[in-house]
CSV table of C-alpha atoms in Angstrom, one decimal:
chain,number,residue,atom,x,y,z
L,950,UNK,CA,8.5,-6.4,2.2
L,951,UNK,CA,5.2,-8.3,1.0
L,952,UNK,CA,5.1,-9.6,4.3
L,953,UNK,CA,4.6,-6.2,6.0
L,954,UNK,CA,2.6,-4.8,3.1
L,955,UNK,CA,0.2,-7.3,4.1
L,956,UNK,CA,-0.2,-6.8,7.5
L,957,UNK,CA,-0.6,-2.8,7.0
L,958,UNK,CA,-3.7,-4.0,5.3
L,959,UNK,CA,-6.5,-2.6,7.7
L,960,UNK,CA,-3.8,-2.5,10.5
L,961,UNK,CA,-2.0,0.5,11.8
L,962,UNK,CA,2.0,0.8,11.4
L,963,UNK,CA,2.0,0.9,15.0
L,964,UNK,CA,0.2,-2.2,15.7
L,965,UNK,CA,1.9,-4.2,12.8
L,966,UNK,CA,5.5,-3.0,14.4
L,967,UNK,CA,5.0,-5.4,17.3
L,968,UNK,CA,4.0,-8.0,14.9
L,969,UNK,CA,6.7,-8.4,12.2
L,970,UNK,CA,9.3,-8.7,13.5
L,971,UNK,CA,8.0,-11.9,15.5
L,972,UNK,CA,6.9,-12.9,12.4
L,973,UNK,CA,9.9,-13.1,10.3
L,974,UNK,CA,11.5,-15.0,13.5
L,975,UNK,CA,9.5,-17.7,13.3
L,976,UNK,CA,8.8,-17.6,9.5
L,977,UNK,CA,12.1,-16.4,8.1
L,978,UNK,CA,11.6,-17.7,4.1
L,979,UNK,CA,8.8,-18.0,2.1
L,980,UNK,CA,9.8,-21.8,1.9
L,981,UNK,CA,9.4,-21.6,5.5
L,982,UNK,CA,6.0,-20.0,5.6
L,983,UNK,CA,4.9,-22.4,3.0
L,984,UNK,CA,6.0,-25.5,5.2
L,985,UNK,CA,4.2,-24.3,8.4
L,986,UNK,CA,0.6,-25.7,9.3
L,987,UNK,CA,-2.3,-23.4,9.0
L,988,UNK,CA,-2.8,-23.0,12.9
L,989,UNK,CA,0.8,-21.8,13.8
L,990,UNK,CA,0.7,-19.3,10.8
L,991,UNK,CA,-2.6,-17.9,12.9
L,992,UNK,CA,-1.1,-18.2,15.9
L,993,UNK,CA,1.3,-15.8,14.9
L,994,UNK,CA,-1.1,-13.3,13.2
L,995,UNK,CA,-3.7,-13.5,16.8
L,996,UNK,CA,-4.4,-10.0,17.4
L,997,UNK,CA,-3.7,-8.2,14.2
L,998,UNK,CA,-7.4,-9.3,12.9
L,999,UNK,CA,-8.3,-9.7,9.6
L,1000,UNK,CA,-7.3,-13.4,9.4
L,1001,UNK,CA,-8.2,-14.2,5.7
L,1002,UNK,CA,-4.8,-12.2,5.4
L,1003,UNK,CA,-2.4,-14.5,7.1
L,1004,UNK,CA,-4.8,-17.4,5.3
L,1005,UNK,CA,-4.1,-15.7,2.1
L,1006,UNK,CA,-0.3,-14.8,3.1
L,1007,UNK,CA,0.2,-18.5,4.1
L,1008,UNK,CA,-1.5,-19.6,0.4
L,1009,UNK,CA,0.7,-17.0,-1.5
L,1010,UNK,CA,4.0,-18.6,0.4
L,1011,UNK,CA,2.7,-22.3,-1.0
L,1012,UNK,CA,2.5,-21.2,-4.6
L,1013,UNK,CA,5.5,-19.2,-4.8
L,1014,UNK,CA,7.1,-21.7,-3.0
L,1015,UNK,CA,5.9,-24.1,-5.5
L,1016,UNK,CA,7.4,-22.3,-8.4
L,1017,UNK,CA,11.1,-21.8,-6.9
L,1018,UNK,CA,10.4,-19.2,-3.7
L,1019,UNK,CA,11.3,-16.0,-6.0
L,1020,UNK,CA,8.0,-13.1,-4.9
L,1021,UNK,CA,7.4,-11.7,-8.8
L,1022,UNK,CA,9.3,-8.6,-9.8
L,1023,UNK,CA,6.4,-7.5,-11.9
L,1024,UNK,CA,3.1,-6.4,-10.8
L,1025,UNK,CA,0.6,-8.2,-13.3
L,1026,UNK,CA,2.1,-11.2,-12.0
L,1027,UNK,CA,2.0,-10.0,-8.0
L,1028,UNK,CA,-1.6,-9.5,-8.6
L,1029,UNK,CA,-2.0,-12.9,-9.5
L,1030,UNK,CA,-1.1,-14.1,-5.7
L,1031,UNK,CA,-3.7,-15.3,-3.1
L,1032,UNK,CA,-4.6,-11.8,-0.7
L,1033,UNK,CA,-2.7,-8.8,-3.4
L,1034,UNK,CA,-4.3,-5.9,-5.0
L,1035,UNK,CA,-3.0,-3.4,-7.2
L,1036,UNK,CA,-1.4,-1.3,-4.5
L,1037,UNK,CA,0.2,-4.1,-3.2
L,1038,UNK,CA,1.4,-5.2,-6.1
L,1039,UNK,CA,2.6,-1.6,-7.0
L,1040,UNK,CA,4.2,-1.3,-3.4
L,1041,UNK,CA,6.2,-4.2,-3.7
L,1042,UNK,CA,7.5,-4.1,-7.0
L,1043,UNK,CA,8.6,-0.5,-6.4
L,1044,UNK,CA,9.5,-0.5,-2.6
L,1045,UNK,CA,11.2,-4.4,-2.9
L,1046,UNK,CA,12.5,-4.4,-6.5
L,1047,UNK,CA,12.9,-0.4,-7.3
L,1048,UNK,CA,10.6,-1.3,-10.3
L,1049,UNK,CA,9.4,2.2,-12.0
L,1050,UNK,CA,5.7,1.8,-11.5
L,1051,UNK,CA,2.7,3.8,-9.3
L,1052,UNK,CA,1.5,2.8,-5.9
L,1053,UNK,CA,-1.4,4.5,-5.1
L,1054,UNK,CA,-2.4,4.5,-1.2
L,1055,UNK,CA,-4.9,6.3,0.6
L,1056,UNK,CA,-2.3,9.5,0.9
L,1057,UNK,CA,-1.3,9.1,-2.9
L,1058,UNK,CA,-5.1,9.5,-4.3
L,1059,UNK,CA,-5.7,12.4,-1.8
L,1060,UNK,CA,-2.9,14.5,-2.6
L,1061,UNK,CA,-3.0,13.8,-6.6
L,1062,UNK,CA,-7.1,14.3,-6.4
L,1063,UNK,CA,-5.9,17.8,-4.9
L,1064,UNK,CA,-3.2,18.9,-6.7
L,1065,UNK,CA,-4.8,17.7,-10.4
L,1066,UNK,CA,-8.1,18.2,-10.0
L,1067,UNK,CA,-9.1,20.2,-6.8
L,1068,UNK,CA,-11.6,18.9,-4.3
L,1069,UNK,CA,-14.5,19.4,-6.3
L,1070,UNK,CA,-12.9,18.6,-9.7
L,1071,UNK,CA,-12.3,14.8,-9.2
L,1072,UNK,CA,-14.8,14.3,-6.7
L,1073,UNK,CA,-14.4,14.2,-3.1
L,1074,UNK,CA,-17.2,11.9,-1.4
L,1075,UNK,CA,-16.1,10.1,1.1
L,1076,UNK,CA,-17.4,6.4,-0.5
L,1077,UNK,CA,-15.2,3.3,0.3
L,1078,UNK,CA,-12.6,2.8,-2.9
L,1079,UNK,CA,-11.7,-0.6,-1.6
L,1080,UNK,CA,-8.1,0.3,-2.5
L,1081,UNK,CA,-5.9,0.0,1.0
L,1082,UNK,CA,-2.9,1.9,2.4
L,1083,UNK,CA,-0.3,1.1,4.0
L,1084,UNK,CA,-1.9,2.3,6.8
L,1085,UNK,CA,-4.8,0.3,6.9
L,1086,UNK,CA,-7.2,3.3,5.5
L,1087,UNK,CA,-9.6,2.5,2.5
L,1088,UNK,CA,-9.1,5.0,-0.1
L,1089,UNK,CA,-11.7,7.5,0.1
L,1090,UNK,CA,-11.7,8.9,-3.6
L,1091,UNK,CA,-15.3,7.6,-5.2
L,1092,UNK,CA,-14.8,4.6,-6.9
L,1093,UNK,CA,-15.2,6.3,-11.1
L,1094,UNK,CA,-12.2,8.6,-9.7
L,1095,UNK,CA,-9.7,6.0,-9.2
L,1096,UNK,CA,-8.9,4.4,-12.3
L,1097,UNK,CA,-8.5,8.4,-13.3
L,1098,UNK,CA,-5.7,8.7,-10.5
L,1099,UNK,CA,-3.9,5.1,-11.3
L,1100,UNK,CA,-3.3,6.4,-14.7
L,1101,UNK,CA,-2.3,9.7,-13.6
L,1102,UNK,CA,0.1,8.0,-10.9
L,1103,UNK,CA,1.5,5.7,-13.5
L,1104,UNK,CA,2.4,8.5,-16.4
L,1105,UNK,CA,4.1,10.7,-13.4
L,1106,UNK,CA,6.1,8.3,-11.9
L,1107,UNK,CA,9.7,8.6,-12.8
L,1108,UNK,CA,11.1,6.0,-15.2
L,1109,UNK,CA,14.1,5.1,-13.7
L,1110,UNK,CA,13.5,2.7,-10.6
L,1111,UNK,CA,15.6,4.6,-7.7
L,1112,UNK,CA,13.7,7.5,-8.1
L,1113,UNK,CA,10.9,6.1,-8.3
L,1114,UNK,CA,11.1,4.7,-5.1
L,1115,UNK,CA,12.0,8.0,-3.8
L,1116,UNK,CA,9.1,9.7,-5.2
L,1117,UNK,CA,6.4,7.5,-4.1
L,1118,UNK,CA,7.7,7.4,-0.8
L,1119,UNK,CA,7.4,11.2,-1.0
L,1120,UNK,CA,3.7,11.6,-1.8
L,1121,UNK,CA,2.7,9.0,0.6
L,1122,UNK,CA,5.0,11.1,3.2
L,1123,UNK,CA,3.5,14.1,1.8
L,1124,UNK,CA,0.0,12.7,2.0
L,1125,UNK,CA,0.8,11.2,5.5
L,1126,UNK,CA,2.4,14.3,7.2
L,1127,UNK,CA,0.8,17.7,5.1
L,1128,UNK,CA,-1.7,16.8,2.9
L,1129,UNK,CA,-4.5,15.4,5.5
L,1130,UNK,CA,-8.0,14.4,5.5
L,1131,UNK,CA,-9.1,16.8,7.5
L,1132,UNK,CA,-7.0,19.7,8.0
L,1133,UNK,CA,-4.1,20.2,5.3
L,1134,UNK,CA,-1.6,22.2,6.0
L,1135,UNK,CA,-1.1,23.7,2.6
L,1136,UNK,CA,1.2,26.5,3.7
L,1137,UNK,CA,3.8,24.1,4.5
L,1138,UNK,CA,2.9,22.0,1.4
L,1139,UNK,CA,5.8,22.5,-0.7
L,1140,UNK,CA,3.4,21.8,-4.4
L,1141,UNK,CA,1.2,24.3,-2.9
L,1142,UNK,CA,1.7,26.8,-5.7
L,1143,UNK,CA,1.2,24.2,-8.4
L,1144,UNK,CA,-2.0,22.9,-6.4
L,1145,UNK,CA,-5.9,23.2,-7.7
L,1146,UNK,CA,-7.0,22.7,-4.4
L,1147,UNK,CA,-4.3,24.7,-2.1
L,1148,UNK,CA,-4.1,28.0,-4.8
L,1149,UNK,CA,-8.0,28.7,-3.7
């Protein structure tokens, strides 16, 4: 799981599909990643780009390696680790561990900037967030907007963990597949009537 959250950083799910699974061939533990030299750990990652991500995965492998190969359940200690930010964190925790807690992606901020505040309401420039998706996108929401949607995220997500999982997968579907950039197709957007920005 952290493994590919990585790789989606910057990278699109298409490219990184050709990549993992190679990967976790040659790599298969995070002892294993730990133990390998720096040059075959970039020899698998040539092509994907972004190499201060397989420098950073390889680090994070060394010290969780170090401290008895468990990846942290908990996000304020994920964040800790060479190469993770808070989505990251947030993705893993919920996606590996069903741990009740936001991930906010690209998709997430757009369709809770809509739905709570409306396009003009929360802001809707277009500067770099520095937050990354899944799918390699920066988050577009400006940067005073975001903590506003984290703490949203985190006092809607459900408490129980399963669910939790489920619903964050849903907004970034929902984000991914109705709710986009461009053109959203609100009248297929099943929050549409609850919606600041798809009511007008």
């Amino acid at each position: 799981m952290l493994v590919s959250e990585v790789m989606l950083q910057q990278t699109q799910v298409s490219r990184v599909t050709e990549y993992y699974p190679r990967f976790l061939d040659r790599f298969g533990s995070i002892e294993a990643l730990a133990r390998a030299r720096g040059s075959a750990v970039r020899e698998a990652w040539e092509g994907l780009g972004y190499y201060a991500r397989a420098r950073n995965l390889h680090r994070l492998a060394k010290e969780v390696a170090g401290v008895g190969g468990q990846v942290p359940d908990d996000p304020a200690e994920l964040i800790k680790l060479p190469g993770v930010g808070r989505y990251t964190a947030g993705a893993v925790a919920c996606f590996a561990y069903e741990k009740p807690v936001a991930a906010v992606d690209t998709n997430v901020a757009r369709v809770l900037r809509r739905v709570f505040f409306g396009e003009q309401g929360a802001g809707s420039g277009r500067r770099r967030a520095g937050s990354k998706s899944r799918n390699g996108r920066t988050a577009t929401a400006p940067r005073s907007v975001l903590p506003m949607i984290w703490q949203l995220a985190e006092s809607i997500v459900p408490k129980n963990g399963e669910t939790a999982w489920k619903f964050n997968q849903a907004v970034m579907e929902l984000g991914a597949t109705v709710c986009v950039a461009r053109k959203p197709k609100c009248a297929q957007c099943p929050v549409v009537r609850d919606c600041k920005t798809g009511r007008k």
